[in-house]
Short mmCIF file of C-alpha atoms and ligand atoms in Angstrom, two decimals:
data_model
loop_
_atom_site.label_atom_id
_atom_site.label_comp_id
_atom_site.label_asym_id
_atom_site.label_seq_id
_atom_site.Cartn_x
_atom_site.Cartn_y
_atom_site.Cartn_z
CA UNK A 1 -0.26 104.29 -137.64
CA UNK A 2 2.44 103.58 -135.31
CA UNK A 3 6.25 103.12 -135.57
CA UNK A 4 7.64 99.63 -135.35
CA UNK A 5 11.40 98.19 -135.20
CA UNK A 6 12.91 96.23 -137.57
CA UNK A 7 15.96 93.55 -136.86
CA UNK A 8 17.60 92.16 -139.52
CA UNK A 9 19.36 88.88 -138.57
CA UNK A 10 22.96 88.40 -139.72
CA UNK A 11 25.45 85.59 -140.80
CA UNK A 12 22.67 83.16 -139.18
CA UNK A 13 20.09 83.87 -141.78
CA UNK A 14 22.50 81.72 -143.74
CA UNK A 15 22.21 78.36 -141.64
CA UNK A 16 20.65 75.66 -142.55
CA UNK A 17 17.90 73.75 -141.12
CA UNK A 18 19.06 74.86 -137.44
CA UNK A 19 18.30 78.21 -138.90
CA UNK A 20 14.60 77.90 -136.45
CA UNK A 21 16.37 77.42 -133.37
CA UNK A 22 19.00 80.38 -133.48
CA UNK A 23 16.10 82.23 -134.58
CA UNK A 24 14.27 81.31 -131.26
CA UNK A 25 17.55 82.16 -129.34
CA UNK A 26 17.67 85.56 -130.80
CA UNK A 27 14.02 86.31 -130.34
CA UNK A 28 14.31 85.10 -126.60
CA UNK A 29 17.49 87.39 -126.25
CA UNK A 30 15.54 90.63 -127.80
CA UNK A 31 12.25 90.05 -125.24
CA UNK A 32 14.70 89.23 -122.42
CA UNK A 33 16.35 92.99 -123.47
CA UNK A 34 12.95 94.81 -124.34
CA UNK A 35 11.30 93.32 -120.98
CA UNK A 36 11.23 96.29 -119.42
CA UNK A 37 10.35 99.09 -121.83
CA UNK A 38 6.83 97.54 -122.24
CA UNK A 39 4.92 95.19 -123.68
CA UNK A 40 5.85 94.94 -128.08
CA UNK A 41 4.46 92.13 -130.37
CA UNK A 42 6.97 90.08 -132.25
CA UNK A 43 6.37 88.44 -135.37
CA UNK A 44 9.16 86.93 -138.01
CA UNK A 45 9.09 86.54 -141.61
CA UNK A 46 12.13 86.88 -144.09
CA UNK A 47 15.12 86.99 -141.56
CA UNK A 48 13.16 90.10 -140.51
CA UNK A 49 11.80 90.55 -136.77
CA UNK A 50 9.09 92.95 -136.49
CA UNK A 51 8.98 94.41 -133.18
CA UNK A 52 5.51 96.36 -132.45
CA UNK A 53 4.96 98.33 -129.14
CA UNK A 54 1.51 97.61 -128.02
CA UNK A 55 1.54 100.99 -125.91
CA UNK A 56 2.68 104.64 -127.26
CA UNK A 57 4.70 105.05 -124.22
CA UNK A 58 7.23 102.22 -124.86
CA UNK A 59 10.92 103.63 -125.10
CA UNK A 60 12.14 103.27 -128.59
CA UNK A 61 15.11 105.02 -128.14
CA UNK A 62 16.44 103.00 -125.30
CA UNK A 63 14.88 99.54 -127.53
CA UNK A 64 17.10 100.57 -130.27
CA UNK A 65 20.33 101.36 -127.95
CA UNK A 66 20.05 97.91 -126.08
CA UNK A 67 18.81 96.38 -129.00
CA UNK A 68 22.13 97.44 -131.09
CA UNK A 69 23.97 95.53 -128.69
CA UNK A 70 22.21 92.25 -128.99
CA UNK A 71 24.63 89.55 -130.91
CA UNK A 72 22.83 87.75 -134.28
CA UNK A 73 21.52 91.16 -135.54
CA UNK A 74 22.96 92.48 -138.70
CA UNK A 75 20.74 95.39 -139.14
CA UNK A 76 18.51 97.48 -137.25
CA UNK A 77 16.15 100.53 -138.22
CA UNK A 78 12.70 102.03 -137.00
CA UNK A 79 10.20 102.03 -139.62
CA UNK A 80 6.69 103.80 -139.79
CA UNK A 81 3.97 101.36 -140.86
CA UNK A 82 1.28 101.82 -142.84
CA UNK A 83 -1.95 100.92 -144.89
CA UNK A 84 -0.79 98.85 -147.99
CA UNK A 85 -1.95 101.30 -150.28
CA UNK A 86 0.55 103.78 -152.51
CA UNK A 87 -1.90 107.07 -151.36
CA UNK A 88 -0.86 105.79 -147.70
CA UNK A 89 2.55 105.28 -148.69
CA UNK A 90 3.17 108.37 -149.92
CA UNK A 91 1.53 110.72 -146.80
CA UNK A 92 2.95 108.45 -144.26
CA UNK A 93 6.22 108.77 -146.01
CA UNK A 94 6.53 112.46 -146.51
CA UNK A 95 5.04 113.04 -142.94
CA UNK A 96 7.76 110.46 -141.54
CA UNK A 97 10.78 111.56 -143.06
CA UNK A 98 9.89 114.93 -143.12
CA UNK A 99 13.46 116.17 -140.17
CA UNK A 100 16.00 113.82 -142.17
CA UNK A 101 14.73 114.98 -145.68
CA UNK A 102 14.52 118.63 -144.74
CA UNK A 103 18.15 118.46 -143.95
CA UNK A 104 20.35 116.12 -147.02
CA UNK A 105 20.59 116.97 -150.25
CA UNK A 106 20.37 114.23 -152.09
CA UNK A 107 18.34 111.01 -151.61
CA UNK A 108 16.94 107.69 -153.52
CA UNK A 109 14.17 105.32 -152.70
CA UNK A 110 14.38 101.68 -153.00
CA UNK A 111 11.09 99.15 -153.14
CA UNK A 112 10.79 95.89 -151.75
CA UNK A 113 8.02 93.50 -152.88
CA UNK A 114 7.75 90.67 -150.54
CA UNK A 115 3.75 90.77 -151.25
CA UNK A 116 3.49 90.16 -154.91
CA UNK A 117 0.01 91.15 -155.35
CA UNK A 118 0.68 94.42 -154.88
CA UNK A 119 -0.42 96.00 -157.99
CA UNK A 120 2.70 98.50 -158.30
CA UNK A 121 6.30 96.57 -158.91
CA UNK A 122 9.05 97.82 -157.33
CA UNK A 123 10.36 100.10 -160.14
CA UNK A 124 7.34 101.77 -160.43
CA UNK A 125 7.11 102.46 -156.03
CA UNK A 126 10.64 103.97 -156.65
CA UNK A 127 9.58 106.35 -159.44
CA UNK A 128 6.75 107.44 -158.20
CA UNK A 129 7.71 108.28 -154.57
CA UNK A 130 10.79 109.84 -155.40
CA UNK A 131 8.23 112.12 -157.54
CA UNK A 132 5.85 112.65 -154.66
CA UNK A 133 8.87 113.49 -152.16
CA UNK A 134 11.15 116.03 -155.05
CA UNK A 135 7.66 117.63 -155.41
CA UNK A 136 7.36 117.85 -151.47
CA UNK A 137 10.82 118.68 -150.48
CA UNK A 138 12.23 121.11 -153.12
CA UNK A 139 15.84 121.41 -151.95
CA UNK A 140 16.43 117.49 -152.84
CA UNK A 141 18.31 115.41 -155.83
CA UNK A 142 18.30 112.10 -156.76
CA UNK A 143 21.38 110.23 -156.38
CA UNK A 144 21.30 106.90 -157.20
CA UNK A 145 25.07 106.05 -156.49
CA UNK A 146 25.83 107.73 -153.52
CA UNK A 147 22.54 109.39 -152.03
CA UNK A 148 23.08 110.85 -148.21
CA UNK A 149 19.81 109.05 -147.39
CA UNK A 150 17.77 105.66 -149.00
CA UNK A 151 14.43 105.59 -148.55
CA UNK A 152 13.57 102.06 -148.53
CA UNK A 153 9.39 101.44 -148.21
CA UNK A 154 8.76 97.48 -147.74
CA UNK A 155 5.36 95.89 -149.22
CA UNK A 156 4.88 93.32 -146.38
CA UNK A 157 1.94 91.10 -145.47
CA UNK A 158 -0.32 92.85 -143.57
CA UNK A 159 1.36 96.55 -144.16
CA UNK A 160 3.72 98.45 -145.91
CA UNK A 161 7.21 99.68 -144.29
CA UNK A 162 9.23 102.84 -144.61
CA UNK A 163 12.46 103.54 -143.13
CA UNK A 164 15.61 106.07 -144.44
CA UNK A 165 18.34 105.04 -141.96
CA UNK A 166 19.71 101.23 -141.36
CA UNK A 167 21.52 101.37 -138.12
CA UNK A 168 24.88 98.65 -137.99
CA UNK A 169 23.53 95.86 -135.74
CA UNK A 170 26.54 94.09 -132.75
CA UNK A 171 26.91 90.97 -135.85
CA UNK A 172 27.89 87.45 -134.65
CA UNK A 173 25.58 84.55 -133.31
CA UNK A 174 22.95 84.69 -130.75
CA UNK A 175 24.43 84.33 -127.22
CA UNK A 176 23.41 80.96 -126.41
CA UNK A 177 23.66 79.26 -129.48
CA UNK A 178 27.22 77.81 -128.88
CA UNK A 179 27.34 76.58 -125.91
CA UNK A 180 28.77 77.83 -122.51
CA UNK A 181 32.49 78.62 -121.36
CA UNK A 182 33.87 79.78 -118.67
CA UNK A 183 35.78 83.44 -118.65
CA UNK A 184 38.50 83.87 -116.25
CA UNK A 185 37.62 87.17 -115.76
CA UNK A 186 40.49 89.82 -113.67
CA UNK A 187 40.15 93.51 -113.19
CA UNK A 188 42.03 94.29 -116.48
CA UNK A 189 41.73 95.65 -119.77
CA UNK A 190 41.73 92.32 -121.65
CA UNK A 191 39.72 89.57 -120.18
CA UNK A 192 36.22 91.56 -120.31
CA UNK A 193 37.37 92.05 -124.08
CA UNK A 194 37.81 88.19 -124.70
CA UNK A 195 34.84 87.70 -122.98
CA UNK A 196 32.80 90.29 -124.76
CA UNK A 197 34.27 88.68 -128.21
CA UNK A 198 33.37 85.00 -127.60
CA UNK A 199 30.00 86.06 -126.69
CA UNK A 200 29.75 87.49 -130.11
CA UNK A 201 30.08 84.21 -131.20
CA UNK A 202 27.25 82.72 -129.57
CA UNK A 203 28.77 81.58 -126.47
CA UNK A 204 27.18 81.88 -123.20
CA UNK A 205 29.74 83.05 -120.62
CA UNK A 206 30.04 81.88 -117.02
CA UNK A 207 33.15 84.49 -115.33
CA UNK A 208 35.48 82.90 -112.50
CA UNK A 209 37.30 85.37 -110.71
CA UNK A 210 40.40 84.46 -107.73
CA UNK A 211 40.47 86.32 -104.83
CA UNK A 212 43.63 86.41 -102.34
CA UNK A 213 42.19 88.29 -99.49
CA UNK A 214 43.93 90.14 -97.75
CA UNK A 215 46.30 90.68 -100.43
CA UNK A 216 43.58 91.66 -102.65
CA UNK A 217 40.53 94.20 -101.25
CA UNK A 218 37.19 93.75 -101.19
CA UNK A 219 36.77 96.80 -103.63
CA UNK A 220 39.37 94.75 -106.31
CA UNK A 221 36.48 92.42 -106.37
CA UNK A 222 33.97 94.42 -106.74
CA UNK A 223 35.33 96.20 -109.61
CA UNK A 224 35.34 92.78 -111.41
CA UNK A 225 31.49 92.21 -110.43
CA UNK A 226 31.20 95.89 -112.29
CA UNK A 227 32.96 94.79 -115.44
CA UNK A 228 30.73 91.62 -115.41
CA UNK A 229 27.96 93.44 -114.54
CA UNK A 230 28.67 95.77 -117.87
CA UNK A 231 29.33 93.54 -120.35
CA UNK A 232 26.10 91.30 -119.88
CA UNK A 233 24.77 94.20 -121.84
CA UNK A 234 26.44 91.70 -124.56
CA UNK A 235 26.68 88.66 -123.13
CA UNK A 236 22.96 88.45 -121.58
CA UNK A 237 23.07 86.95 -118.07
CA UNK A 238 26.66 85.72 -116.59
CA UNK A 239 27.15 83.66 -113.55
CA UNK A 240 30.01 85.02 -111.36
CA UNK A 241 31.83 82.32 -109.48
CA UNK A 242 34.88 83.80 -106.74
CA UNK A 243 37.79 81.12 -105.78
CA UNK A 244 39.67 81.70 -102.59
CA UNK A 245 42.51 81.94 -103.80
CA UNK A 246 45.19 82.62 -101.02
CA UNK A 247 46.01 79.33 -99.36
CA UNK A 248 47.20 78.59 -102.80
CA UNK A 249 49.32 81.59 -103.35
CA UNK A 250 51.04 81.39 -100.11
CA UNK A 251 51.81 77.63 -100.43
CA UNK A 252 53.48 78.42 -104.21
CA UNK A 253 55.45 81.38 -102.84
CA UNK A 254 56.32 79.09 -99.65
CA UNK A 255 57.69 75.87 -101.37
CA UNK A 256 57.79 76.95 -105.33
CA UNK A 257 60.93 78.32 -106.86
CA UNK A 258 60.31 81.69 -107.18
CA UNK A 259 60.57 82.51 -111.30
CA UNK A 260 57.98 79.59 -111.26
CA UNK A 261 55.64 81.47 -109.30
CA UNK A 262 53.06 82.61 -111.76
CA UNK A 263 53.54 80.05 -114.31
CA UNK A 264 52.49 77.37 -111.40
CA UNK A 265 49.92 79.95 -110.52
CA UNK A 266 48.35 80.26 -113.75
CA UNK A 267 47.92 76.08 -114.40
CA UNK A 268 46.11 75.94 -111.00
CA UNK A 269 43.68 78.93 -111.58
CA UNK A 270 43.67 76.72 -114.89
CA UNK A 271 42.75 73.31 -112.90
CA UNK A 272 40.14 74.97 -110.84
CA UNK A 273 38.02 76.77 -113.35
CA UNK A 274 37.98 73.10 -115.29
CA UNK A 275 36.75 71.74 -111.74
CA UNK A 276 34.04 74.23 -112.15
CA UNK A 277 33.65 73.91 -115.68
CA UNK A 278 32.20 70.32 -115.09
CA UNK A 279 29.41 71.16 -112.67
CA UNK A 280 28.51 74.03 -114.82
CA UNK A 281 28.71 72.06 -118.08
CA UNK A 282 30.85 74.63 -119.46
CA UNK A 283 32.58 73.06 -122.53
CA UNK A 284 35.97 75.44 -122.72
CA UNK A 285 38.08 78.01 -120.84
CA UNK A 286 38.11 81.62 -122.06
CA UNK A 287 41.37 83.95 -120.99
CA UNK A 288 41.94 87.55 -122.67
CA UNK A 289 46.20 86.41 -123.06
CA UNK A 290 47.83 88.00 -125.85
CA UNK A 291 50.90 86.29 -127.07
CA UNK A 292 54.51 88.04 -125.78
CA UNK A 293 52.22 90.44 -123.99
CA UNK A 294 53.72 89.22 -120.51
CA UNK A 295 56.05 86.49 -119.08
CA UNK A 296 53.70 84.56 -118.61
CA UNK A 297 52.08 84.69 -122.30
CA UNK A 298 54.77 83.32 -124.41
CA UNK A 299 54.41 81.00 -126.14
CA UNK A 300 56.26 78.66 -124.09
CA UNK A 301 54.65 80.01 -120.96
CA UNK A 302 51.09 79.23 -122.54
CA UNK A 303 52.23 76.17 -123.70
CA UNK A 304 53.36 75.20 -119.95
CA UNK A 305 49.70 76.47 -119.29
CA UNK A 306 47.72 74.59 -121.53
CA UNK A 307 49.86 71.31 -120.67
CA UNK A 308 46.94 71.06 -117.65
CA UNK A 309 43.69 71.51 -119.70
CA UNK A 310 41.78 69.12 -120.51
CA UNK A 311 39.33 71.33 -122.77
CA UNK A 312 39.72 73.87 -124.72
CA UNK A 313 41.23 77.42 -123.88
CA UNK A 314 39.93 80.00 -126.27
CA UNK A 315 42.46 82.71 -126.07
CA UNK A 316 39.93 85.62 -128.53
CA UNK A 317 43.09 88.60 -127.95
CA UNK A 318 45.85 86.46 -129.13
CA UNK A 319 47.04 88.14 -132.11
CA UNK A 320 45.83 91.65 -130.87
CA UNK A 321 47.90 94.69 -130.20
CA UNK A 322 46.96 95.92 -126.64
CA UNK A 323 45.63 99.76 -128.96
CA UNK A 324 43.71 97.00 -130.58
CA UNK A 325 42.03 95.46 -127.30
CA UNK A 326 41.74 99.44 -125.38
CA UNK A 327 39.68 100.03 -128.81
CA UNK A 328 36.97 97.29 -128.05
CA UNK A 329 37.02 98.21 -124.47
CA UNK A 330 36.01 101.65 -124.82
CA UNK A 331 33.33 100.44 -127.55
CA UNK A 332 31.99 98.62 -124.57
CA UNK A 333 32.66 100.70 -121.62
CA UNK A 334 34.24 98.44 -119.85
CA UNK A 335 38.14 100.62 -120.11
CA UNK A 336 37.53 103.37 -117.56
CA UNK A 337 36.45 100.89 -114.80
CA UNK A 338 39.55 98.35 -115.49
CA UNK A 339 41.98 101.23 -115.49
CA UNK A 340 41.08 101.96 -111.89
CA UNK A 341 44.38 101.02 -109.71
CA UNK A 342 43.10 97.81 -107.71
CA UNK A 343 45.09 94.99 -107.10
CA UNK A 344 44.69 91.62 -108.65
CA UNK A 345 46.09 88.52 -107.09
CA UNK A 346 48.23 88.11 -110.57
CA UNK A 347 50.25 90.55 -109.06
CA UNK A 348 50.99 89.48 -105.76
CA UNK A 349 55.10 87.57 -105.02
CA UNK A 350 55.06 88.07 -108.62
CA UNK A 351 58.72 87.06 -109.42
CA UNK A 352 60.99 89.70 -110.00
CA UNK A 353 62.49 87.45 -112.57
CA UNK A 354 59.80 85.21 -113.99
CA UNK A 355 61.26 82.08 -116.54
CA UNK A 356 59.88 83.83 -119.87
CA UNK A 357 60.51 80.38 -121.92
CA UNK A 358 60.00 77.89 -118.98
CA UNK A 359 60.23 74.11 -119.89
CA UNK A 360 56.95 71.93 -119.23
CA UNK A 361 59.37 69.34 -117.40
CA UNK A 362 61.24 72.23 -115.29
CA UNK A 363 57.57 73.62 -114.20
CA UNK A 364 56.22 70.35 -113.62
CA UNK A 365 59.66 69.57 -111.44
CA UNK A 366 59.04 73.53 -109.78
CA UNK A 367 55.20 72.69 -108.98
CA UNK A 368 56.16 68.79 -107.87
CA UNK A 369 57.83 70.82 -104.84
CA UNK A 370 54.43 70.67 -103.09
CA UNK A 371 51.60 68.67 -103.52
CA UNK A 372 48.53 71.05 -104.36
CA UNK A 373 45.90 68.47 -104.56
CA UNK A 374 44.25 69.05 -101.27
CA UNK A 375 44.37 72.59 -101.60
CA UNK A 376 43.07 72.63 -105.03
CA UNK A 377 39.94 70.06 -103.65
CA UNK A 378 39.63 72.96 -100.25
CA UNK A 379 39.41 75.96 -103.17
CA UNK A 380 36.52 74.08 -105.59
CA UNK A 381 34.66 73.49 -102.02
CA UNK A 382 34.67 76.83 -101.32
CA UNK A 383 34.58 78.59 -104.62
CA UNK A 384 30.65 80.06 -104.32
CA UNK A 385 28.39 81.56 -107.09
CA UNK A 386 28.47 85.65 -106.03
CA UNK A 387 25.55 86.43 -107.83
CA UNK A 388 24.23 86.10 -112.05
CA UNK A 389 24.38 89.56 -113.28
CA UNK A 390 21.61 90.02 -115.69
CA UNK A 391 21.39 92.45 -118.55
CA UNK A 392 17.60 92.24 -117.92
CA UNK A 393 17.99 93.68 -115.38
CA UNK A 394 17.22 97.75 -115.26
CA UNK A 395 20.26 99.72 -114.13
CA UNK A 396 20.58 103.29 -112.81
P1 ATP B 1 45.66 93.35 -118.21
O1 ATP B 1 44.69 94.12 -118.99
O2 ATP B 1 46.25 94.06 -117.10
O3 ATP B 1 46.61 92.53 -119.03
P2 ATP B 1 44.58 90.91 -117.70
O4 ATP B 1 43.23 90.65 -117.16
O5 ATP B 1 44.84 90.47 -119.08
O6 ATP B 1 44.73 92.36 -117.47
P3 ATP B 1 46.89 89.30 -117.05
O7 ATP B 1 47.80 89.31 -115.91
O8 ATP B 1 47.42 89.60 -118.40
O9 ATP B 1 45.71 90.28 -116.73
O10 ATP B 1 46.19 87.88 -116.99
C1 ATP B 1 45.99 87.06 -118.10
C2 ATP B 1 44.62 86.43 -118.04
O11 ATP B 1 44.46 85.63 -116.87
C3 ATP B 1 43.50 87.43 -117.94
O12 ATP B 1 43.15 87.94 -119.20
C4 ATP B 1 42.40 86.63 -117.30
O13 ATP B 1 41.73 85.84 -118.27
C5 ATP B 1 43.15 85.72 -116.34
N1 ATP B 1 43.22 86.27 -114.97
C6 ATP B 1 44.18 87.04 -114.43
N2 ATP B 1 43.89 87.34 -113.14
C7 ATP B 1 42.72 86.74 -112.86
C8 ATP B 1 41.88 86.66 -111.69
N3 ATP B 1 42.20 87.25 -110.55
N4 ATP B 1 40.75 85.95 -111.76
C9 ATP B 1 40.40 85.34 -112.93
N5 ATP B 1 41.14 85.37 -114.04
C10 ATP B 1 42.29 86.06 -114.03
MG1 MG B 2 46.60 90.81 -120.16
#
């Protein structure tokens, strides 16, 4: 009999009664993921998915990579099923496990019942198949504290389960089950991090991204549409809107004192994306600022910031060290594309000496020196959806 994949569902097998619906999330996310490996069979019982292949040439080894990157899964293992009888237990087990038992030394097996009519009780399973498998494989201990390998065989419904290795699952919520936001998403280090962490949390992320052409290349931009396109691998399918963004720039760095210039620039890229946020029903702005990390993120800086948002700006980096943030990045491949050298429009007439502790009133008397209003209407008109990268999709 076949091999099957267990998910084990995380901090959301302790909700409620909405428990059903972030269970149908995270089932939609997996089948959305697995679409095209082949056709599996899906069935739920005890925070448990069972996921079946229906064909022996589905790809379990890419099912478990994409799978272990799917957010609302604790816990993750491939299991061989079998007959619910102990005889069947024990061949299937000693014919499964026979490559990771042949090479650890010590090992215990754990039981669980979830079919009570079983006739053996879990103690007994244990006993007795650690017997079968120290008769089969000579070279192995028990080691009930700290064994290199658990056997774990599961008396289910309609079979029983074995399985020696629990793989780490991504953790959170199911993408989807909190709502939307919208990532302001540059070619850097941190924002694919923040947008990668609010994900985790069940958020569905929408990326806006400002382009200042010709300041900033066509290639800048599509290194950001790479970095989206990589993290959907978390975040499931992400909407990528681009803002012309250059009208704007030149008409701060033409009437705007000039240690204003990214302060004002930052509560207009701020006043946009919530323009965007309401035709997209996105509930809150996501940034990947880290406080003191630049002029522009102190804490009076971010203050002058958040003086123009009307929702909420969910800043996931803000107590991280930058080693901190490279660390995720490289966990999600996302650092060796935003270390290539491209231009962003952040750093075009960037001031060569921004206000690091502006006052709101001075900004707000800085950006008064033009009225933006038109420009800002002119940008939203023209901002257009690029494309929806989709981690369904199957990349080369
Ligand atoms: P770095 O890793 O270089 O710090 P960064 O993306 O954090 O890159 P910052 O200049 O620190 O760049 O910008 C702060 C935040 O502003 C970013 O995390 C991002 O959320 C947003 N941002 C910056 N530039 C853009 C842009 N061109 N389009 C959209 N959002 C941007
Ligand atoms: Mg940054």
């Amino acid at each position: 009999m076949q091999e099957i994949i267990l998910v084990k569902y995380g901090e959301m097998a302790l909700k409620g009664l909405n428990k059903k619906t972030f269970e149908d999330v995270l089932l939609k996310n997996i089948k959305r993921r697995l679409k095209s490996l082949g056709s599996f069979d899906y069935a739920k019982a005890q925070s448990t998915i069972y996921i079946k292949p229906l064909s022996d040439d589905a790809d379990m080894d890419t099912a478990m990579e994409r799978l272990g990157k799917v957010f609302g899964i604790a816990a993750l293992c491939r299991a061989a099923a079998c007959e619910k009888s102990f005889e069947a237990i024990c061949e299937r087990s000693v014919d499964y496990l026979e490559e990771v038992l042949s090479y650890v030394k010590t090992f215990k097996v754990t039981a669980k019942r979830a079919d009570k009519s079983f006739p053996m009780k879990s103690p007994e399973i244990c006993a007795q198949l650690g017997g079968v498998l120290l008769e089969k494989f000579p070279s192995l201990t028990v080691d009930v504290k700290e064994p290199e390998v658990t056997v774990t065989v599961e008396i289910r419904d309609t079979h029983a389960y074995i399985h020696a290795e629990n793989l780490k699952g991504a953790g959170g919520l199911p993408v989807g089950t909190s709502g939307k936001a919208m990532l302001l998403l540059s070619g850097g280090i941190d924002s694919p991090v923040a947008g990668y962490m609010m994900a985790k949390r069940g958020v569905h992320i929408t990326a806006i991204h400002y382009v200042s052409p010709p300041y900033t290349s066509d290639r800048a931009r599509l290194k950001v549409e790479e970095l989206c396109q990589k993290i959907t691998d978390y975040c499931g399918s992400i909407a990528f809107f681009c803002v012309p963004f250059t009208e704007i720039q030149e008409a701060i760095r033409n009437n705007c004192p000039e240690e204003y210039f990214t302060i004002i620039m930052r509560r207009l890229m701020m006043e946009i994306a919530q323009r965007i946020c309401e035709k997209e029903q996105c509930m809150a702005l996501i940034t990947g600022e880290s406080v003191g990390q630049v002029a522009s993120q102190t804490m009076n800086a971010l203050m002058c910031t958040d003086a123009v948002c009307r929702i909420p700006v969910f800043r996931p980096l803000i107590g991280m060290d930058k080693t901190e943030i490279i660390e995720i990045a490289r966990k999600i491949d996302t650092f060796e594309t935003s270390i290539q050298p491209y231009e962003d429009c952040c750093t075009v007439f960037t001031p060569r000496h921004p206000k690091v502790r502006p006052k709101l009133e001075d900004v707000e008397t800085a950006q008064s020196c033009f009225d933006f209003s038109e420009l800002i209407d002119e940008a939203v008109r023209k901002t257009c959806l690029l494309y929806t990268s989709d981690a369904a999709d199957d990349r080369i």
